[in-house]
Amino acid sequence: MKHKLDSLITLACAGLLGSALAADTTTAPKESVFPTKPLGITLSVKMVGPYMEPADLQMICLFKHKASGDTYQGAAKDTDAHLHGLLSALRNRNEVVVESGETLLFTPPKDSIPAKQFMVIGLGDEKDLSLDTLRLVGRIAAREAVRLKAKHVAWAPVIRDEGNTTIEVGEGDRAFTEQMLSAYDTEQRLQAQGLAPKFTIDSLVIEAGASFFDSAVKQVGQGIDSITAELKKRDPTLYTSGMK
């Protein structure tokens, strides 16, 4: 009887341990959601890589291809690996140059990453990188998300993961976010005036690594406040004359 009881206790403990381990492996990634919901978008900074988020549209940035070889480390390397080498293959064959503002859209290979669509937005020559570059990326991201009717959007700069330290990560995230929201506000105004098809973005995830998470949260939050104040100053009159 005692042996049977001991066996039951052992099995129960093993079950509890197994449940604990299972729970640990399914722990949600760290995420900071901004309560203001700018322009109705649930906007957050999330500690995930661009190969992890089940987005309708996952976006990253890449520098112009270098004949001497492109740098892939961290999230850039992992993303390329999860995509079965697709990014490096296209660049090494000179089929994608990734000039500033150039975009590449594709459907991720089967059983690779959870995103439905994947877009690369070009940064151009690495030596020319600036906050204005990321502001351009933000505007492109907003318009492409609307054009592709992507409800859940995710973006990772992966600039650090290409070996570049020119811009502080949080500052870059802020520049992107401000201009993404600015361009999206224009899209919403066009829609309200019957000049574009109706569509709304539900959520935007800014993906950040552990080392840059806190800075990203701080800077993106400040950017949201700043651009929200600026958007309130926009001219509310119709874009075209003669409209009512």
PDB file of N, CA and C in Angstrom, residues 25-123:
ATOM      1  N   THR A  25       7.559  27.566 -20.721  1.00  0.00           N
ATOM      2  CA  THR A  25       7.889  27.669 -22.142  1.00  0.00           C
ATOM      3  C   THR A  25       6.847  28.469 -22.914  1.00  0.00           C
ATOM      4  N   THR A  26       5.688  28.681 -22.324  1.00  0.00           N
ATOM      5  CA  THR A  26       4.639  29.438 -23.000  1.00  0.00           C
ATOM      6  C   THR A  26       4.462  30.826 -22.393  1.00  0.00           C
ATOM      7  N   THR A  27       5.406  31.255 -21.560  1.00  0.00           N
ATOM      8  CA  THR A  27       5.334  32.580 -20.959  1.00  0.00           C
ATOM      9  C   THR A  27       5.352  33.642 -22.052  1.00  0.00           C
ATOM     10  N   ALA A  28       4.430  34.587 -21.972  1.00  0.00           N
ATOM     11  CA  ALA A  28       4.332  35.625 -22.993  1.00  0.00           C
ATOM     12  C   ALA A  28       5.560  36.533 -22.947  1.00  0.00           C
ATOM     13  N   PRO A  29       6.051  36.961 -24.095  1.00  0.00           N
ATOM     14  CA  PRO A  29       7.197  37.878 -24.135  1.00  0.00           C
ATOM     15  C   PRO A  29       6.863  39.194 -23.439  1.00  0.00           C
ATOM     16  N   LYS A  30       7.862  39.853 -22.925  1.00  0.00           N
ATOM     17  CA  LYS A  30       7.674  41.142 -22.267  1.00  0.00           C
ATOM     18  C   LYS A  30       7.142  42.147 -23.275  1.00  0.00           C
ATOM     19  N   GLU A  31       6.119  42.881 -22.873  1.00  0.00           N
ATOM     20  CA  GLU A  31       5.488  43.845 -23.777  1.00  0.00           C
ATOM     21  C   GLU A  31       4.966  45.034 -22.988  1.00  0.00           C
ATOM     22  N   SER A  32       5.186  46.225 -23.520  1.00  0.00           N
ATOM     23  CA  SER A  32       4.658  47.446 -22.917  1.00  0.00           C
ATOM     24  C   SER A  32       3.673  48.077 -23.896  1.00  0.00           C
ATOM     25  N   VAL A  33       2.407  48.092 -23.505  1.00  0.00           N
ATOM     26  CA  VAL A  33       1.351  48.625 -24.362  1.00  0.00           C
ATOM     27  C   VAL A  33       1.021  50.046 -23.930  1.00  0.00           C
ATOM     28  N   PHE A  34       0.992  50.967 -24.878  1.00  0.00           N
ATOM     29  CA  PHE A  34       0.703  52.362 -24.560  1.00  0.00           C
ATOM     30  C   PHE A  34      -0.808  52.570 -24.454  1.00  0.00           C
ATOM     31  N   PRO A  35      -1.289  53.055 -23.317  1.00  0.00           N
ATOM     32  CA  PRO A  35      -2.735  53.157 -23.081  1.00  0.00           C
ATOM     33  C   PRO A  35      -3.438  54.208 -23.933  1.00  0.00           C
ATOM     34  N   THR A  36      -2.690  55.131 -24.521  1.00  0.00           N
ATOM     35  CA  THR A  36      -3.326  56.221 -25.265  1.00  0.00           C
ATOM     36  C   THR A  36      -3.965  55.777 -26.578  1.00  0.00           C
ATOM     37  N   LYS A  37      -3.532  54.659 -27.145  1.00  0.00           N
ATOM     38  CA  LYS A  37      -4.044  54.152 -28.425  1.00  0.00           C
ATOM     39  C   LYS A  37      -4.084  55.271 -29.478  1.00  0.00           C
ATOM     40  N   PRO A  38      -2.940  55.774 -29.904  1.00  0.00           N
ATOM     41  CA  PRO A  38      -2.908  56.866 -30.882  1.00  0.00           C
ATOM     42  C   PRO A  38      -3.607  56.499 -32.181  1.00  0.00           C
ATOM     43  N   LEU A  39      -4.540  57.372 -32.593  1.00  0.00           N
ATOM     44  CA  LEU A  39      -5.318  57.165 -33.827  1.00  0.00           C
ATOM     45  C   LEU A  39      -6.049  55.824 -33.826  1.00  0.00           C
ATOM     46  N   GLY A  40      -6.363  55.336 -32.628  1.00  0.00           N
ATOM     47  CA  GLY A  40      -7.103  54.089 -32.495  1.00  0.00           C
ATOM     48  C   GLY A  40      -6.252  52.844 -32.623  1.00  0.00           C
ATOM     49  N   ILE A  41      -4.930  53.010 -32.711  1.00  0.00           N
ATOM     50  CA  ILE A  41      -4.026  51.869 -32.868  1.00  0.00           C
ATOM     51  C   ILE A  41      -3.525  51.400 -31.500  1.00  0.00           C
ATOM     52  N   THR A  42      -3.622  50.114 -31.233  1.00  0.00           N
ATOM     53  CA  THR A  42      -2.998  49.537 -30.041  1.00  0.00           C
ATOM     54  C   THR A  42      -1.504  49.409 -30.345  1.00  0.00           C
ATOM     55  N   LEU A  43      -0.720  50.300 -29.760  1.00  0.00           N
ATOM     56  CA  LEU A  43       0.707  50.385 -30.077  1.00  0.00           C
ATOM     57  C   LEU A  43       1.519  49.884 -28.888  1.00  0.00           C
ATOM     58  N   SER A  44       2.507  49.051 -29.156  1.00  0.00           N
ATOM     59  CA  SER A  44       3.300  48.489 -28.069  1.00  0.00           C
ATOM     60  C   SER A  44       4.747  48.276 -28.486  1.00  0.00           C
ATOM     61  N   VAL A  45       5.611  48.154 -27.482  1.00  0.00           N
ATOM     62  CA  VAL A  45       6.985  47.711 -27.678  1.00  0.00           C
ATOM     63  C   VAL A  45       7.062  46.309 -27.093  1.00  0.00           C
ATOM     64  N   LYS A  46       7.579  45.377 -27.870  1.00  0.00           N
ATOM     65  CA  LYS A  46       7.549  43.974 -27.469  1.00  0.00           C
ATOM     66  C   LYS A  46       8.929  43.343 -27.641  1.00  0.00           C
ATOM     67  N   MET A  47       9.322  42.544 -26.659  1.00  0.00           N
ATOM     68  CA  MET A  47      10.637  41.920 -26.678  1.00  0.00           C
ATOM     69  C   MET A  47      10.587  40.616 -27.476  1.00  0.00           C
ATOM     70  N   VAL A  48      10.484  40.775 -28.785  1.00  0.00           N
ATOM     71  CA  VAL A  48      10.470  39.630 -29.697  1.00  0.00           C
ATOM     72  C   VAL A  48      11.308  39.960 -30.928  1.00  0.00           C
ATOM     73  N   GLY A  49      11.700  38.938 -31.656  1.00  0.00           N
ATOM     74  CA  GLY A  49      12.394  39.142 -32.911  1.00  0.00           C
ATOM     75  C   GLY A  49      11.411  39.175 -34.060  1.00  0.00           C
ATOM     76  N   PRO A  50      11.826  39.659 -35.235  1.00  0.00           N
ATOM     77  CA  PRO A  50      10.914  39.755 -36.384  1.00  0.00           C
ATOM     78  C   PRO A  50      10.533  38.415 -37.003  1.00  0.00           C
ATOM     79  N   TYR A  51      10.971  37.350 -36.401  1.00  0.00           N
ATOM     80  CA  TYR A  51      10.601  36.010 -36.868  1.00  0.00           C
ATOM     81  C   TYR A  51       9.616  35.345 -35.907  1.00  0.00           C
ATOM     82  N   MET A  52       9.123  36.121 -34.932  1.00  0.00           N
ATOM     83  CA  MET A  52       8.279  35.551 -33.883  1.00  0.00           C
ATOM     84  C   MET A  52       6.834  36.039 -33.890  1.00  0.00           C
ATOM     85  N   GLU A  53       6.579  37.236 -34.374  1.00  0.00           N
ATOM     86  CA  GLU A  53       5.264  37.859 -34.247  1.00  0.00           C
ATOM     87  C   GLU A  53       4.299  37.390 -35.338  1.00  0.00           C
ATOM     88  N   PRO A  54       3.088  36.936 -34.968  1.00  0.00           N
ATOM     89  CA  PRO A  54       2.101  36.509 -35.966  1.00  0.00           C
ATOM     90  C   PRO A  54       1.374  37.705 -36.585  1.00  0.00           C
ATOM     91  N   ALA A  55       2.116  38.541 -37.254  1.00  0.00           N
ATOM     92  CA  ALA A  55       1.573  39.777 -37.817  1.00  0.00           C
ATOM     93  C   ALA A  55       0.970  39.536 -39.202  1.00  0.00           C
ATOM     94  N   ASP A  56       0.060  40.410 -39.582  1.00  0.00           N
ATOM     95  CA  ASP A  56      -0.418  40.408 -40.968  1.00  0.00           C
ATOM     96  C   ASP A  56       0.707  40.899 -41.881  1.00  0.00           C
ATOM     97  N   LEU A  57       1.488  41.837 -41.359  1.00  0.00           N
ATOM     98  CA  LEU A  57       2.622  42.377 -42.107  1.00  0.00           C
ATOM     99  C   LEU A  57       3.786  42.608 -41.148  1.00  0.00           C
ATOM    100  N   GLN A  58       4.863  41.865 -41.359  1.00  0.00           N
ATOM    101  CA  GLN A  58       6.101  42.041 -40.592  1.00  0.00           C
ATOM    102  C   GLN A  58       7.076  42.829 -41.464  1.00  0.00           C
ATOM    103  N   MET A  59       7.649  43.901 -40.898  1.00  0.00           N
ATOM    104  CA  MET A  59       8.590  44.729 -41.644  1.00  0.00           C
ATOM    105  C   MET A  59       9.923  44.821 -40.914  1.00  0.00           C
ATOM    106  N   ILE A  60      10.999  44.853 -41.694  1.00  0.00           N
ATOM    107  CA  ILE A  60      12.330  45.114 -41.163  1.00  0.00           C
ATOM    108  C   ILE A  60      13.033  46.077 -42.121  1.00  0.00           C
ATOM    109  N   CYS A  61      14.184  46.589 -41.693  1.00  0.00           N
ATOM    110  CA  CYS A  61      14.993  47.455 -42.546  1.00  0.00           C
ATOM    111  C   CYS A  61      16.325  46.779 -42.842  1.00  0.00           C
ATOM    112  N   LEU A  62      16.846  47.003 -44.035  1.00  0.00           N
ATOM    113  CA  LEU A  62      18.170  46.504 -44.398  1.00  0.00           C
ATOM    114  C   LEU A  62      18.943  47.592 -45.135  1.00  0.00           C
ATOM    115  N   PHE A  63      20.259  47.584 -44.942  1.00  0.00           N
ATOM    116  CA  PHE A  63      21.120  48.509 -45.669  1.00  0.00           C
ATOM    117  C   PHE A  63      21.318  48.036 -47.101  1.00  0.00           C
ATOM    118  N   LYS A  64      21.767  48.970 -47.933  1.00  0.00           N
ATOM    119  CA  LYS A  64      22.105  48.639 -49.313  1.00  0.00           C
ATOM    120  C   LYS A  64      23.169  47.539 -49.325  1.00  0.00           C
ATOM    121  N   HIS A  65      22.995  46.599 -50.223  1.00  0.00           N
ATOM    122  CA  HIS A  65      23.912  45.453 -50.313  1.00  0.00           C
ATOM    123  C   HIS A  65      25.346  45.904 -50.558  1.00  0.00           C
ATOM    124  N   LYS A  66      26.280  45.272 -49.838  1.00  0.00           N
ATOM    125  CA  LYS A  66      27.705  45.562 -50.007  1.00  0.00           C
ATOM    126  C   LYS A  66      28.361  44.400 -50.758  1.00  0.00           C
ATOM    127  N   ALA A  67      29.130  44.727 -51.767  1.00  0.00           N
ATOM    128  CA  ALA A  67      29.834  43.697 -52.526  1.00  0.00           C
ATOM    129  C   ALA A  67      30.799  42.920 -51.641  1.00  0.00           C
ATOM    130  N   SER A  68      31.296  43.590 -50.597  1.00  0.00           N
ATOM    131  CA  SER A  68      32.244  42.947 -49.677  1.00  0.00           C
ATOM    132  C   SER A  68      31.554  42.004 -48.694  1.00  0.00           C
ATOM    133  N   GLY A  69      30.227  42.055 -48.665  1.00  0.00           N
ATOM    134  CA  GLY A  69      29.465  41.186 -47.763  1.00  0.00           C
ATOM    135  C   GLY A  69      28.624  41.963 -46.774  1.00  0.00           C
ATOM    136  N   ASP A  70      27.419  41.501 -46.523  1.00  0.00           N
ATOM    137  CA  ASP A  70      26.504  42.147 -45.575  1.00  0.00           C
ATOM    138  C   ASP A  70      26.672  41.546 -44.184  1.00  0.00           C
ATOM    139  N   THR A  71      26.413  42.359 -43.174  1.00  0.00           N
ATOM    140  CA  THR A  71      26.535  41.906 -41.786  1.00  0.00           C
ATOM    141  C   THR A  71      25.208  41.344 -41.293  1.00  0.00           C
ATOM    142  N   TYR A  72      25.241  40.140 -40.781  1.00  0.00           N
ATOM    143  CA  TYR A  72      24.069  39.511 -40.171  1.00  0.00           C
ATOM    144  C   TYR A  72      24.473  39.010 -38.796  1.00  0.00           C
ATOM    145  N   GLN A  73      23.869  39.578 -37.768  1.00  0.00           N
ATOM    146  CA  GLN A  73      24.088  39.091 -36.417  1.00  0.00           C
ATOM    147  C   GLN A  73      22.791  39.268 -35.633  1.00  0.00           C
ATOM    148  N   GLY A  74      22.671  38.615 -34.506  1.00  0.00           N
ATOM    149  CA  GLY A  74      21.473  38.757 -33.692  1.00  0.00           C
ATOM    150  C   GLY A  74      20.199  38.470 -34.471  1.00  0.00           C
ATOM    151  N   ALA A  75      19.236  39.406 -34.366  1.00  0.00           N
ATOM    152  CA  ALA A  75      17.925  39.221 -34.988  1.00  0.00           C
ATOM    153  C   ALA A  75      18.007  39.152 -36.508  1.00  0.00           C
ATOM    154  N   ALA A  76      18.942  39.882 -37.107  1.00  0.00           N
ATOM    155  CA  ALA A  76      19.079  39.837 -38.566  1.00  0.00           C
ATOM    156  C   ALA A  76      19.495  38.441 -39.019  1.00  0.00           C
ATOM    157  N   LYS A  77      20.457  37.878 -38.314  1.00  0.00           N
ATOM    158  CA  LYS A  77      20.932  36.534 -38.637  1.00  0.00           C
ATOM    159  C   LYS A  77      19.837  35.494 -38.386  1.00  0.00           C
ATOM    160  N   ASP A  78      19.167  35.623 -37.248  1.00  0.00           N
ATOM    161  CA  ASP A  78      18.116  34.657 -36.908  1.00  0.00           C
ATOM    162  C   ASP A  78      16.941  34.732 -37.873  1.00  0.00           C
ATOM    163  N   THR A  79      16.591  35.954 -38.277  1.00  0.00           N
ATOM    164  CA  THR A  79      15.478  36.113 -39.208  1.00  0.00           C
ATOM    165  C   THR A  79      15.809  35.485 -40.555  1.00  0.00           C
ATOM    166  N   ASP A  80      17.007  35.739 -41.044  1.00  0.00           N
ATOM    167  CA  ASP A  80      17.427  35.145 -42.309  1.00  0.00           C
ATOM    168  C   ASP A  80      17.423  33.618 -42.217  1.00  0.00           C
ATOM    169  N   ALA A  81      17.869  33.102 -41.077  1.00  0.00           N
ATOM    170  CA  ALA A  81      17.892  31.650 -40.869  1.00  0.00           C
ATOM    171  C   ALA A  81      16.471  31.081 -40.866  1.00  0.00           C
ATOM    172  N   HIS A  82      15.558  31.756 -40.164  1.00  0.00           N
ATOM    173  CA  HIS A  82      14.173  31.286 -40.116  1.00  0.00           C
ATOM    174  C   HIS A  82      13.517  31.347 -41.505  1.00  0.00           C
ATOM    175  N   LEU A  83      13.969  32.267 -42.334  1.00  0.00           N
ATOM    176  CA  LEU A  83      13.439  32.387 -43.699  1.00  0.00           C
ATOM    177  C   LEU A  83      14.234  31.531 -44.690  1.00  0.00           C
ATOM    178  N   HIS A  84      15.013  30.613 -44.129  1.00  0.00           N
ATOM    179  CA  HIS A  84      15.779  29.662 -44.944  1.00  0.00           C
ATOM    180  C   HIS A  84      16.774  30.349 -45.880  1.00  0.00           C
ATOM    181  N   GLY A  85      17.347  31.470 -45.414  1.00  0.00           N
ATOM    182  CA  GLY A  85      18.373  32.149 -46.193  1.00  0.00           C
ATOM    183  C   GLY A  85      17.863  33.009 -47.322  1.00  0.00           C
ATOM    184  N   LEU A  86      16.569  33.294 -47.322  1.00  0.00           N
ATOM    185  CA  LEU A  86      15.957  34.052 -48.418  1.00  0.00           C
ATOM    186  C   LEU A  86      16.548  35.452 -48.556  1.00  0.00           C
ATOM    187  N   LEU A  87      16.705  36.158 -47.431  1.00  0.00           N
ATOM    188  CA  LEU A  87      17.200  37.536 -47.482  1.00  0.00           C
ATOM    189  C   LEU A  87      18.617  37.599 -48.033  1.00  0.00           C
ATOM    190  N   SER A  88      19.496  36.775 -47.504  1.00  0.00           N
ATOM    191  CA  SER A  88      20.889  36.792 -47.955  1.00  0.00           C
ATOM    192  C   SER A  88      21.014  36.328 -49.410  1.00  0.00           C
ATOM    193  N   ALA A  89      20.188  35.387 -49.823  1.00  0.00           N
ATOM    194  CA  ALA A  89      20.241  34.908 -51.206  1.00  0.00           C
ATOM    195  C   ALA A  89      19.888  36.021 -52.182  1.00  0.00           C
ATOM    196  N   LEU A  90      18.817  36.754 -51.908  1.00  0.00           N
ATOM    197  CA  LEU A  90      18.390  37.834 -52.793  1.00  0.00           C
ATOM    198  C   LEU A  90      19.443  38.937 -52.881  1.00  0.00           C
ATOM    199  N   ARG A  91      20.059  39.250 -51.750  1.00  0.00           N
ATOM    200  CA  ARG A  91      21.065  40.318 -51.735  1.00  0.00           C
ATOM    201  C   ARG A  91      22.364  39.862 -52.404  1.00  0.00           C
ATOM    202  N   ASN A  92      22.806  38.665 -52.105  1.00  0.00           N
ATOM    203  CA  ASN A  92      24.066  38.174 -52.668  1.00  0.00           C
ATOM    204  C   ASN A  92      24.000  38.001 -54.177  1.00  0.00           C
ATOM    205  N   ARG A  93      22.795  37.777 -54.689  1.00  0.00           N
ATOM    206  CA  ARG A  93      22.623  37.638 -56.139  1.00  0.00           C
ATOM    207  C   ARG A  93      22.376  38.989 -56.819  1.00  0.00           C
ATOM    208  N   ASN A  94      22.402  40.065 -56.013  1.00  0.00           N
ATOM    209  CA  ASN A  94      22.152  41.423 -56.530  1.00  0.00           C
ATOM    210  C   ASN A  94      20.767  41.565 -57.156  1.00  0.00           C
ATOM    211  N   GLU A  95      19.838  40.755 -56.703  1.00  0.00           N
ATOM    212  CA  GLU A  95      18.470  40.861 -57.201  1.00  0.00           C
ATOM    213  C   GLU A  95      17.659  41.860 -56.384  1.00  0.00           C
ATOM    214  N   VAL A  96      18.158  42.178 -55.187  1.00  0.00           N
ATOM    215  CA  VAL A  96      17.570  43.219 -54.351  1.00  0.00           C
ATOM    216  C   VAL A  96      18.711  44.093 -53.853  1.00  0.00           C
ATOM    217  N   VAL A  97      18.683  45.380 -54.215  1.00  0.00           N
ATOM    218  CA  VAL A  97      19.766  46.289 -53.839  1.00  0.00           C
ATOM    219  C   VAL A  97      19.494  46.934 -52.485  1.00  0.00           C
ATOM    220  N   VAL A  98      18.239  47.196 -52.189  1.00  0.00           N
ATOM    221  CA  VAL A  98      17.781  47.838 -50.947  1.00  0.00           C
ATOM    222  C   VAL A  98      18.265  49.285 -50.861  1.00  0.00           C
ATOM    223  N   GLU A  99      18.002  50.039 -51.923  1.00  0.00           N
ATOM    224  CA  GLU A  99      18.236  51.479 -51.880  1.00  0.00           C
ATOM    225  C   GLU A  99      17.292  52.106 -50.846  1.00  0.00           C
ATOM    226  N   SER A 100      17.560  53.337 -50.466  1.00  0.00           N
ATOM    227  CA  SER A 100      16.716  54.017 -49.487  1.00  0.00           C
ATOM    228  C   SER A 100      15.283  54.125 -49.996  1.00  0.00           C
ATOM    229  N   GLY A 101      14.348  53.602 -49.245  1.00  0.00           N
ATOM    230  CA  GLY A 101      12.942  53.655 -49.625  1.00  0.00           C
ATOM    231  C   GLY A 101      12.487  52.507 -50.512  1.00  0.00           C
ATOM    232  N   GLU A 102      13.413  51.704 -50.997  1.00  0.00           N
ATOM    233  CA  GLU A 102      13.045  50.546 -51.821  1.00  0.00           C
ATOM    234  C   GLU A 102      12.356  49.503 -50.944  1.00  0.00           C
ATOM    235  N   THR A 103      11.341  48.860 -51.472  1.00  0.00           N
ATOM    236  CA  THR A 103      10.631  47.838 -50.705  1.00  0.00           C
ATOM    237  C   THR A 103      10.638  46.502 -51.430  1.00  0.00           C
ATOM    238  N   LEU A 104      10.588  45.468 -50.634  1.00  0.00           N
ATOM    239  CA  LEU A 104      10.467  44.099 -51.141  1.00  0.00           C
ATOM    240  C   LEU A 104       9.419  43.390 -50.295  1.00  0.00           C
ATOM    241  N   LEU A 105       8.379  42.889 -50.942  1.00  0.00           N
ATOM    242  CA  LEU A 105       7.296  42.181 -50.257  1.00  0.00           C
ATOM    243  C   LEU A 105       7.273  40.734 -50.706  1.00  0.00           C
ATOM    244  N   PHE A 106       7.169  39.828 -49.737  1.00  0.00           N
ATOM    245  CA  PHE A 106       7.039  38.412 -50.084  1.00  0.00           C
ATOM    246  C   PHE A 106       6.235  37.668 -49.023  1.00  0.00           C
ATOM    247  N   THR A 107       5.756  36.508 -49.408  1.00  0.00           N
ATOM    248  CA  THR A 107       5.094  35.607 -48.474  1.00  0.00           C
ATOM    249  C   THR A 107       6.152  34.698 -47.872  1.00  0.00           C
ATOM    250  N   PRO A 108       6.261  34.632 -46.549  1.00  0.00           N
ATOM    251  CA  PRO A 108       7.287  33.780 -45.932  1.00  0.00           C
ATOM    252  C   PRO A 108       7.142  32.321 -46.366  1.00  0.00           C
ATOM    253  N   PRO A 109       8.258  31.628 -46.532  1.00  0.00           N
ATOM    254  CA  PRO A 109       8.189  30.211 -46.905  1.00  0.00           C
ATOM    255  C   PRO A 109       7.345  29.416 -45.913  1.00  0.00           C
ATOM    256  N   LYS A 110       6.756  28.366 -46.380  1.00  0.00           N
ATOM    257  CA  LYS A 110       5.923  27.519 -45.526  1.00  0.00           C
ATOM    258  C   LYS A 110       6.723  27.003 -44.338  1.00  0.00           C
ATOM    259  N   ASP A 111       6.084  27.026 -43.173  1.00  0.00           N
ATOM    260  CA  ASP A 111       6.688  26.524 -41.932  1.00  0.00           C
ATOM    261  C   ASP A 111       7.959  27.292 -41.550  1.00  0.00           C
ATOM    262  N   SER A 112       7.987  28.604 -41.848  1.00  0.00           N
ATOM    263  CA  SER A 112       9.168  29.397 -41.489  1.00  0.00           C
ATOM    264  C   SER A 112       8.870  30.336 -40.317  1.00  0.00           C
ATOM    265  N   ILE A 113       8.097  31.379 -40.548  1.00  0.00           N
ATOM    266  CA  ILE A 113       7.747  32.329 -39.489  1.00  0.00           C
ATOM    267  C   ILE A 113       6.231  32.535 -39.511  1.00  0.00           C
ATOM    268  N   PRO A 114       5.642  33.034 -38.402  1.00  0.00           N
ATOM    269  CA  PRO A 114       4.177  33.147 -38.337  1.00  0.00           C
ATOM    270  C   PRO A 114       3.580  34.331 -39.081  1.00  0.00           C
ATOM    271  N   ALA A 115       4.385  35.311 -39.496  1.00  0.00           N
ATOM    272  CA  ALA A 115       3.837  36.468 -40.210  1.00  0.00           C
ATOM    273  C   ALA A 115       3.240  36.042 -41.549  1.00  0.00           C
ATOM    274  N   LYS A 116       2.131  36.683 -41.929  1.00  0.00           N
ATOM    275  CA  LYS A 116       1.470  36.357 -43.193  1.00  0.00           C
ATOM    276  C   LYS A 116       2.216  36.946 -44.388  1.00  0.00           C
ATOM    277  N   GLN A 117       2.729  38.168 -44.217  1.00  0.00           N
ATOM    278  CA  GLN A 117       3.503  38.826 -45.259  1.00  0.00           C
ATOM    279  C   GLN A 117       4.739  39.455 -44.632  1.00  0.00           C
ATOM    280  N   PHE A 118       5.782  39.569 -45.424  1.00  0.00           N
ATOM    281  CA  PHE A 118       7.049  40.106 -44.912  1.00  0.00           C
ATOM    282  C   PHE A 118       7.533  41.184 -45.877  1.00  0.00           C
ATOM    283  N   MET A 119       7.929  42.318 -45.316  1.00  0.00           N
ATOM    284  CA  MET A 119       8.410  43.420 -46.150  1.00  0.00           C
ATOM    285  C   MET A 119       9.751  43.926 -45.660  1.00  0.00           C
ATOM    286  N   VAL A 120      10.675  44.095 -46.597  1.00  0.00           N
ATOM    287  CA  VAL A 120      11.957  44.743 -46.329  1.00  0.00           C
ATOM    288  C   VAL A 120      11.855  46.172 -46.850  1.00  0.00           C
ATOM    289  N   ILE A 121      12.233  47.133 -46.018  1.00  0.00           N
ATOM    290  CA  ILE A 121      12.279  48.535 -46.431  1.00  0.00           C
ATOM    291  C   ILE A 121      13.741  48.971 -46.432  1.00  0.00           C
ATOM    292  N   GLY A 122      14.209  49.473 -47.566  1.00  0.00           N
ATOM    293  CA  GLY A 122      15.615  49.812 -47.713  1.00  0.00           C
ATOM    294  C   GLY A 122      16.035  51.042 -46.940  1.00  0.00           C
ATOM    295  N   LEU A 123      17.258  50.981 -46.389  1.00  0.00           N
ATOM    296  CA  LEU A 123      17.858  52.116 -45.687  1.00  0.00           C
ATOM    297  C   LEU A 123      18.874  52.841 -46.561  1.00  0.00           C
TER     298      LEU A 123
END
